[in-house]
XYZ file of C-alpha atoms in Angstrom:
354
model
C -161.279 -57.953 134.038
C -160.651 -54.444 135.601
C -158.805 -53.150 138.609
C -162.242 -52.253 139.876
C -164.028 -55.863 139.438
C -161.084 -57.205 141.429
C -162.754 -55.693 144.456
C -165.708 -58.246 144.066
C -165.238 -61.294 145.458
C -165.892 -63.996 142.641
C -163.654 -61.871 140.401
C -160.925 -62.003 142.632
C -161.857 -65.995 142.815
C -161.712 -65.786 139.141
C -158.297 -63.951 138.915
C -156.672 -66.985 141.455
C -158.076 -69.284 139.672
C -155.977 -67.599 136.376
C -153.077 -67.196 138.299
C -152.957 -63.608 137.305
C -149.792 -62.163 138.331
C -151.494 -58.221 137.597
C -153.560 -59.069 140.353
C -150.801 -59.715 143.192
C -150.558 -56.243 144.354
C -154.290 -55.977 144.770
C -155.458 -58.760 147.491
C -154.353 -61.869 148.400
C -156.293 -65.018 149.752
C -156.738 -67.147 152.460
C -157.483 -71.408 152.501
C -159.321 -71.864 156.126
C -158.179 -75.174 156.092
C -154.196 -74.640 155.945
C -154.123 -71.302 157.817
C -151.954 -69.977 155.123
C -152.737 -66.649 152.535
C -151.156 -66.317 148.971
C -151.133 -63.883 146.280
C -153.083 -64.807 143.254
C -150.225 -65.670 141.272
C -149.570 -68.919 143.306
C -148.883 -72.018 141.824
C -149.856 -73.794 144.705
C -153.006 -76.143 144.199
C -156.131 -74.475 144.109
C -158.083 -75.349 147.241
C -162.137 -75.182 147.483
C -163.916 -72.781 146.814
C -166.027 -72.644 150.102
C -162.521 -72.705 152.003
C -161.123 -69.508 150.366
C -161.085 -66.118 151.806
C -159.965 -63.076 150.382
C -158.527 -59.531 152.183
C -157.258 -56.724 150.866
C -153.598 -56.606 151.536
C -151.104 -58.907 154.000
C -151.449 -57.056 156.738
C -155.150 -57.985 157.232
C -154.820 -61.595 156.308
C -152.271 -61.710 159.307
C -154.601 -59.663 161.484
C -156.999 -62.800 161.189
C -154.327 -65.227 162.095
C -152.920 -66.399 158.936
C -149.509 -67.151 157.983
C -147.827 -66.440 154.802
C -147.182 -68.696 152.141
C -143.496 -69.986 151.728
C -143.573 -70.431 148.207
C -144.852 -67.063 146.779
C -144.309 -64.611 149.953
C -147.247 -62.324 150.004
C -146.324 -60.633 152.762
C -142.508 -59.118 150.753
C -143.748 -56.136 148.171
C -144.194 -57.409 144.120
C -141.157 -56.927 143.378
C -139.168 -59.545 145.947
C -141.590 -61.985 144.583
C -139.240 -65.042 143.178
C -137.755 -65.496 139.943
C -140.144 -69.308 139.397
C -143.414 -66.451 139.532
C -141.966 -64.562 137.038
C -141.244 -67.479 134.785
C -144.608 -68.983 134.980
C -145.742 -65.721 133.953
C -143.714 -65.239 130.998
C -145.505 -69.193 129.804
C -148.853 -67.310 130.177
C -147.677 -64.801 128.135
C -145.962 -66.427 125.724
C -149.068 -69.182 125.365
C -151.632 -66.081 124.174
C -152.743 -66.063 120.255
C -151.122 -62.481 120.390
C -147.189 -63.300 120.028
C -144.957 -61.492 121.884
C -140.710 -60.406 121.613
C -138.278 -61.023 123.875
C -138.022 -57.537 125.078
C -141.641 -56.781 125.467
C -141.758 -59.993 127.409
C -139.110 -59.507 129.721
C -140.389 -55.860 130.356
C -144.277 -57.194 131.391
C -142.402 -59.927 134.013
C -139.964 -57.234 135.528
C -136.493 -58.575 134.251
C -133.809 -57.882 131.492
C -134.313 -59.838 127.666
C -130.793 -61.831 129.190
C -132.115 -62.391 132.353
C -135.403 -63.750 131.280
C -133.848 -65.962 128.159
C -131.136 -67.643 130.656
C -133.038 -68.410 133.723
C -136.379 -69.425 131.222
C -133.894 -71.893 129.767
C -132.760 -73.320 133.064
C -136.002 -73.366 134.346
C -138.365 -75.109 131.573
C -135.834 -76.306 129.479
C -136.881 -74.576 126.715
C -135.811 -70.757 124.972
C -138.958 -68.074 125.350
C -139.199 -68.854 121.485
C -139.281 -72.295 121.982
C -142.097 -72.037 124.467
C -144.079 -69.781 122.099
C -143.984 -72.104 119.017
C -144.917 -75.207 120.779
C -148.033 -73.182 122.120
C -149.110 -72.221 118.727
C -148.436 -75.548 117.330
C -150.413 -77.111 120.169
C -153.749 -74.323 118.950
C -152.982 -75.083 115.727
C -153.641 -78.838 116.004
C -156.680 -78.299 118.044
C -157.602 -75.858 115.311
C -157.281 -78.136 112.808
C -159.677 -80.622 114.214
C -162.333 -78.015 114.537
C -161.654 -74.931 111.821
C -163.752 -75.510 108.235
C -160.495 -74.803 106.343
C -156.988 -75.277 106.619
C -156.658 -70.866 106.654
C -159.104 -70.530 109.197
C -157.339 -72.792 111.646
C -153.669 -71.289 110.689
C -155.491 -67.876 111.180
C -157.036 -69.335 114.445
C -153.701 -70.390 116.168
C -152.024 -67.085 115.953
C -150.308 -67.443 112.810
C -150.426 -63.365 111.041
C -151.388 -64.554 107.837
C -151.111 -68.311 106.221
C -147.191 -67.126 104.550
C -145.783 -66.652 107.776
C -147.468 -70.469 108.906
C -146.187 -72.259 105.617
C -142.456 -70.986 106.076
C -142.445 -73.266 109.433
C -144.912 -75.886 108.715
C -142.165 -78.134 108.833
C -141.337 -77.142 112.611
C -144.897 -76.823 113.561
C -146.362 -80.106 112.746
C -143.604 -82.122 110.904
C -145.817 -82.372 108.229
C -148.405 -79.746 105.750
C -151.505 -78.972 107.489
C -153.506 -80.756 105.477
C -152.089 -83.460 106.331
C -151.853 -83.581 109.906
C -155.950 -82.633 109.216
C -156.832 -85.678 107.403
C -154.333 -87.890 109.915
C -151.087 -88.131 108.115
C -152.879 -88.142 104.968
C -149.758 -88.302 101.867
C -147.246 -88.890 104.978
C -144.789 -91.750 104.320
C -144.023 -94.299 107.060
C -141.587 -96.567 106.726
C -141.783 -99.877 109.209
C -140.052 -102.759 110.099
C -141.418 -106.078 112.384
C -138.532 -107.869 114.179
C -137.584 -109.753 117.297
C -135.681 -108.462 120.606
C -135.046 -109.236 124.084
C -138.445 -107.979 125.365
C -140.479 -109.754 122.206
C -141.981 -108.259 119.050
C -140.920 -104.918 117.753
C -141.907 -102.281 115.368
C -139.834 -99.641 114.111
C -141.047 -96.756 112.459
C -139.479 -93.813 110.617
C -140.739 -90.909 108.472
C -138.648 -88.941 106.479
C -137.514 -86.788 109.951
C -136.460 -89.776 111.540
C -137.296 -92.911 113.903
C -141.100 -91.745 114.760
C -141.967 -95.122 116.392
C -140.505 -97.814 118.491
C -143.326 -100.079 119.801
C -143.489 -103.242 121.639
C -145.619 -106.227 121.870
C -146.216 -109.890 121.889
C -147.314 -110.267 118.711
C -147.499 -108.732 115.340
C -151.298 -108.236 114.898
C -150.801 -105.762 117.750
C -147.760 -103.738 116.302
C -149.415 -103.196 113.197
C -152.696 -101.886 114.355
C -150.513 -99.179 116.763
C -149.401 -98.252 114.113
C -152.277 -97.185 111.937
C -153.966 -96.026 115.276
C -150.685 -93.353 115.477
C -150.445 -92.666 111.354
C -153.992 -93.193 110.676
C -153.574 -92.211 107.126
C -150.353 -92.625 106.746
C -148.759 -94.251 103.624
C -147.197 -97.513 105.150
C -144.682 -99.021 103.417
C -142.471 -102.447 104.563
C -138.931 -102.015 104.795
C -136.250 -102.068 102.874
C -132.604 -103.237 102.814
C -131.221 -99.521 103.494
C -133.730 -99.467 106.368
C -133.674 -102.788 107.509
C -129.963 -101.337 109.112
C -131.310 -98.624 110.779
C -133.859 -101.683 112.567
C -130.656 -103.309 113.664
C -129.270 -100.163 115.192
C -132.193 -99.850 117.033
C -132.805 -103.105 118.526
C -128.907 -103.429 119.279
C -129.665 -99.878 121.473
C -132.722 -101.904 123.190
C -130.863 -104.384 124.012
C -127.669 -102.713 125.319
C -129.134 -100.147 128.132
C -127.324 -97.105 128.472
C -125.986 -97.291 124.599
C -127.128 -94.230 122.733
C -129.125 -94.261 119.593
C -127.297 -92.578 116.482
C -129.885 -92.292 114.740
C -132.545 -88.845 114.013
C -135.411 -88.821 115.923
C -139.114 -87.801 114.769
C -140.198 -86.402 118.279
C -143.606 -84.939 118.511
C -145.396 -83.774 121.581
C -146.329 -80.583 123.605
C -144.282 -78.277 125.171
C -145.049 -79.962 128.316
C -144.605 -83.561 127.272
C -141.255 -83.083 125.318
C -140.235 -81.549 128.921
C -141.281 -84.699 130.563
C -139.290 -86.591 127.857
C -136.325 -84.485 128.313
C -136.157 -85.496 131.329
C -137.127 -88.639 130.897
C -133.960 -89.518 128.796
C -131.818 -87.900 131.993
C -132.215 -90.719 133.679
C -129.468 -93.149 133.882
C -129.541 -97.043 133.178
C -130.095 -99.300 135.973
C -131.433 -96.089 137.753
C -135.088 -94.813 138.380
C -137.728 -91.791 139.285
C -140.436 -91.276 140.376
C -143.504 -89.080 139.070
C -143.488 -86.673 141.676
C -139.623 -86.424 140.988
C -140.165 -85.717 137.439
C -142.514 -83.584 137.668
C -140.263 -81.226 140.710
C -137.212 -81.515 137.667
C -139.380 -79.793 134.951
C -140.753 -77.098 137.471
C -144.085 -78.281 137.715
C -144.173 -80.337 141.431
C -148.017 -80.397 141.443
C -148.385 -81.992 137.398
C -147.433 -85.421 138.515
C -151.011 -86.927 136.770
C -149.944 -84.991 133.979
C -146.351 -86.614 133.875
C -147.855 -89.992 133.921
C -150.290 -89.246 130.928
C -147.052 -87.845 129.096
C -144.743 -91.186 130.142
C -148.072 -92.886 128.732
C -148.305 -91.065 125.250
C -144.159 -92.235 124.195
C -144.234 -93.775 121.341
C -140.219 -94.428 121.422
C -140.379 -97.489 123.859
C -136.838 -97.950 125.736
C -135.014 -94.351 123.528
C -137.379 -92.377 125.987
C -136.744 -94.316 128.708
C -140.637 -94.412 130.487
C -139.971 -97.443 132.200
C -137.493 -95.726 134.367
C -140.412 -93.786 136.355
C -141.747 -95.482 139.160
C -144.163 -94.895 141.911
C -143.037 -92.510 144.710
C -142.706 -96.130 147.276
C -140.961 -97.764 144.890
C -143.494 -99.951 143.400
C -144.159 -100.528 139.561
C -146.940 -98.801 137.927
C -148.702 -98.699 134.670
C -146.439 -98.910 131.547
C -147.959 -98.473 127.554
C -146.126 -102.030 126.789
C -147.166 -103.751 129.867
C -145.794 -103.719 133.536
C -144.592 -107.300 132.740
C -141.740 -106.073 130.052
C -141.534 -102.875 132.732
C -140.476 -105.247 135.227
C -138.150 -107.393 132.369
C -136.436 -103.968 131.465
C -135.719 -102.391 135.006
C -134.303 -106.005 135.904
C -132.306 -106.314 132.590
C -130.836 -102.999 132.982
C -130.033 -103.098 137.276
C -128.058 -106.324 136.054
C -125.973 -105.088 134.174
C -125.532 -102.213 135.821
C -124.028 -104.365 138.954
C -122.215 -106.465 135.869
């Protein structure tokens, strides 16, 4: 998209919709139904279609009678705009198929390489490089669901050739291509079924680490999690070496607050390991709520987004999902049932008083 399409309406649309930061210096646009104009960089949430108008600079939007927007000040010039615009821009950047350094990037969002890598941190949680490998990891597992061969989809996520793939396949996946392909395919699982406080348990651990903690009222149910998660995964029952790494773990379920001292086999998104992050911030006996996760990680509009991520733990209790709560206070959904929800916020406010 050109400077010069910009000056047609439904490119401009298109441009907001992109939150294209290149575009802020060229219009901004109105929502009829808040009174307020933004530039097109905005993270606010989109608003209809029908109720958006656009004008060439500030000054005309004000003309008509609307205000500015607090959160990405289109009336200041570019380069007051605030240091959360610039960050969201370097994401964008960073999650192209085209990778890009540390200095480049920090030249395209207007700051210095230390700048940029210190506040990114503090911001998302995450370093710039970080960022950029979970976004090709995330288009290489969509690739791999789609792409003929195992080269095409390496190819297709961003990777310069399959060498430069195959010296982090490890980080990438936590397992060969080809096996996260034919769904854990060669993988080996190693799981135990035991009792706790809150009922059956199943702990599960590759060679990375504990890669599942799941809970339910009976075995039948454990087991088929399981293969749902490693669908072709070599299972294999425990053994006496493992068996005390099970104990560990169910002594940390059933003592909140104790930490686990054991490796972890964490896989997610960029996003969701965010959510988790901050997830495992919160203290026992203590809770959050969506919209209060979601403001933490930077992202105060992702709160369905939050939920699907609480939703997709598979370390019940060592990512502590039950500790997110509705915005009044109420219990909501929870992957191991609001019943053991409710058991495990009571448990741990108990003790907490105790």
């Amino acid at each position: 998209m050109t400077v010069t399409t910009l000056l047609d309406d439904e490119h401009r649309w298109q441009a907001v919709l992109e939150r294209r930061p290149d575009a802020d210096d060229r219009f901004v646009f109105a929502v009829i139904t808040t009174g307020i104009f933004c530039r097109p960089s905005c993270r606010a949430r989109h608003a209809l279609r029908e109720n958006v108008r656009f004008f060439n600079d500030a000054e005309a939007a004000q003309q008509a009678g609307f205000r500015p927007c607090k959160r990405c000040q289109p009336h200041k010039p570019a380069d007051e705009s605030s240091l959360a615009q610039k960050i969201a821009a370097a994401c964008r950047l960073l999650e192209q198929e085209t990778p890009i350094a540390l200095p480049a990037l920090a030249h395209r969002v207007g700051l210095s390489p230390y700048h940029l890598h210190r506040q990114f941190k503090a911001v998302t949680g995450m370093t710039p490089k970080a960022w950029q490998q979970a976004a090709r990891a995330k288009r290489l597992r969509s690739a791999l669901q789609n792409s003929t061969t195992v080269t095409d989809a390496v190819l297709a996520a961003g990777f310069p050739d399959t060498g430069s793939y195959y010296r982090k396949a490890d980080e990438v996946l936590g397992m060969t291509a080809r096996q996260y392909r034919q769904g854990g395919e060669g993988t080996a699982i190693r799981y135990a079924l035991t009792h706790s406080e809150l009922g059956r348990c199943l702990v599960a651990e590759s060679d990375r680490g504990i890669c599942a903690i799941l809970l339910a009222d009976c075995e039948s149910l454990l087991t088929a999690e399981l293969n749902t998660l490693f669908p072709h995964a070599q299972l294999m029952q425990d053994d006496a070496e493992f068996s005390a790494r099970v104990a560990e773990v169910v002594a940390t379920i059933e003592h909140p607050g104790r930490t686990l001292a054991l490796p972890l086999d964490i896989r997610g998104t960029a996003f969701q390991m965010q959510v988790w992050k901050a997830l495992q911030a919160i203290p026992a006996g203590e809770t959050a709520s969506y919209r209060a996760i979601a403001t933490a990680i930077g992202k105060p509009q992702a709160i369905r987004a939050v939920a699907s991520a609480c939703a997709a733990n598979r370390l019940a209790i060592i990512i502590p999902c039950h500790r997110v709560v509705r915005g009044d206070g109420l219990l909501s959904g929870y992957r191991w049932g609001a019943a053991r929800k409710a058991q495990l916020l009571a448990r741990e406010a108990l003790k907490e008083e105790t």
